[in-house]
């Protein structure tokens, strides 16, 4: 339970900033070893503060959970999405052999 709380966001269940750093370190080592590339994406929800201010924090939390779910649904199991805090998410897309795969994923995230 303590490990879970230290490494995962309680609202979304996603890895948190601490776990993201660990996964990024491992992904970079694996890329170097296997000769693949990775992409690191930063996602910020525009106007999120307005949702909290006008609709309340419960709606803001609902929006964050839904955003996390939608981001995850665009990715493969081997990729990582983490909530960095507030309305910020980071994504590690691993095992890229060429940019074509990334160009396939990016439009889904928008």
CSV table of C-alpha atoms in Angstrom, one decimal, residues 2-100:
chain,number,residue,atom,x,y,z
A,2,UNK,CA,2.8,2.4,0.9
A,3,UNK,CA,4.6,1.6,-2.4
A,4,UNK,CA,1.4,2.1,-4.3
A,5,UNK,CA,0.8,5.5,-2.7
A,6,UNK,CA,4.4,6.6,-3.3
A,7,UNK,CA,4.4,5.7,-7.0
A,8,UNK,CA,0.9,6.2,-8.3
A,9,UNK,CA,-1.6,9.0,-8.5
A,10,UNK,CA,-4.5,8.4,-6.2
A,11,UNK,CA,-7.1,10.0,-8.5
A,12,UNK,CA,-6.3,8.5,-11.9
A,13,UNK,CA,-4.3,5.4,-10.8
A,14,UNK,CA,-1.6,6.4,-13.3
A,15,UNK,CA,2.1,6.4,-12.4
A,16,UNK,CA,3.2,9.7,-10.7
A,17,UNK,CA,6.2,11.9,-11.3
A,18,UNK,CA,8.5,9.6,-9.2
A,19,UNK,CA,7.4,6.4,-11.1
A,20,UNK,CA,7.7,8.3,-14.4
A,21,UNK,CA,11.3,9.1,-13.8
A,22,UNK,CA,12.1,5.5,-13.0
A,23,UNK,CA,10.3,4.2,-16.1
A,24,UNK,CA,12.0,6.8,-18.3
A,25,UNK,CA,15.4,5.8,-17.0
A,26,UNK,CA,14.6,2.1,-17.8
A,27,UNK,CA,13.2,3.0,-21.2
A,28,UNK,CA,16.3,5.0,-22.1
A,29,UNK,CA,18.5,2.1,-21.2
A,30,UNK,CA,16.4,-0.3,-23.2
A,31,UNK,CA,16.4,1.9,-26.2
A,32,UNK,CA,20.2,2.2,-26.1
A,33,UNK,CA,20.5,-1.5,-25.8
A,34,UNK,CA,18.0,-2.4,-28.5
A,35,UNK,CA,18.7,0.4,-30.9
A,36,UNK,CA,15.2,1.8,-30.9
A,37,UNK,CA,14.0,5.3,-30.3
A,38,UNK,CA,11.5,6.7,-27.9
A,39,UNK,CA,9.2,9.7,-27.8
A,40,UNK,CA,8.5,11.8,-24.7
A,41,UNK,CA,5.3,13.8,-24.9
A,42,UNK,CA,4.0,16.5,-22.5
A,43,UNK,CA,0.3,17.0,-22.4
A,44,UNK,CA,-1.4,19.9,-20.6
A,45,UNK,CA,-5.1,20.3,-20.5
A,46,UNK,CA,-6.0,23.8,-21.7
A,47,UNK,CA,-8.4,25.9,-19.6
A,48,UNK,CA,-8.6,23.2,-16.9
A,49,UNK,CA,-8.6,25.9,-14.1
A,50,UNK,CA,-11.8,27.2,-15.6
A,51,UNK,CA,-13.5,23.8,-15.2
A,52,UNK,CA,-12.6,23.8,-11.6
A,53,UNK,CA,-13.6,27.4,-11.1
A,54,UNK,CA,-17.0,27.2,-12.8
A,55,UNK,CA,-18.1,23.6,-12.3
A,56,UNK,CA,-16.2,22.6,-9.1
A,57,UNK,CA,-13.4,20.3,-8.2
A,58,UNK,CA,-15.5,17.1,-8.5
A,59,UNK,CA,-16.1,17.9,-12.2
A,60,UNK,CA,-12.4,18.7,-12.5
A,61,UNK,CA,-11.5,15.4,-11.0
A,62,UNK,CA,-13.9,13.6,-13.4
A,63,UNK,CA,-12.3,15.4,-16.3
A,64,UNK,CA,-8.8,14.3,-15.2
A,65,UNK,CA,-9.9,10.7,-14.9
A,66,UNK,CA,-11.5,10.7,-18.3
A,67,UNK,CA,-8.5,12.4,-19.9
A,68,UNK,CA,-6.2,9.8,-18.4
A,69,UNK,CA,-8.4,7.0,-19.7
A,70,UNK,CA,-8.5,8.5,-23.2
A,71,UNK,CA,-4.8,9.0,-23.3
A,72,UNK,CA,-4.2,5.4,-22.2
A,73,UNK,CA,-6.6,4.2,-24.9
A,74,UNK,CA,-4.4,5.8,-27.6
A,75,UNK,CA,-1.3,4.0,-26.4
A,76,UNK,CA,0.1,0.4,-26.4
A,77,UNK,CA,0.6,-1.6,-23.3
A,78,UNK,CA,4.4,-1.0,-23.5
A,79,UNK,CA,4.0,2.8,-23.4
A,80,UNK,CA,3.6,4.8,-20.2
A,81,UNK,CA,1.4,7.7,-19.3
A,82,UNK,CA,1.8,9.4,-16.0
A,83,UNK,CA,0.1,12.2,-14.2
A,84,UNK,CA,2.8,14.7,-13.3
A,85,UNK,CA,0.4,16.8,-11.2
A,86,UNK,CA,-2.5,19.1,-11.7
A,87,UNK,CA,-3.6,18.9,-15.4
A,88,UNK,CA,-0.2,17.7,-16.7
A,89,UNK,CA,0.5,14.3,-18.2
A,90,UNK,CA,3.7,12.8,-19.6
A,91,UNK,CA,3.8,10.0,-22.1
A,92,UNK,CA,6.7,7.7,-23.0
A,93,UNK,CA,6.2,6.0,-26.3
A,94,UNK,CA,8.8,3.2,-26.6
A,95,UNK,CA,10.1,0.8,-29.1
A,96,UNK,CA,9.9,3.2,-32.0
A,97,UNK,CA,11.7,1.9,-35.1
A,98,UNK,CA,10.7,4.9,-37.2
A,99,UNK,CA,8.6,8.0,-37.0
A,100,UNK,CA,5.6,6.5,-38.8
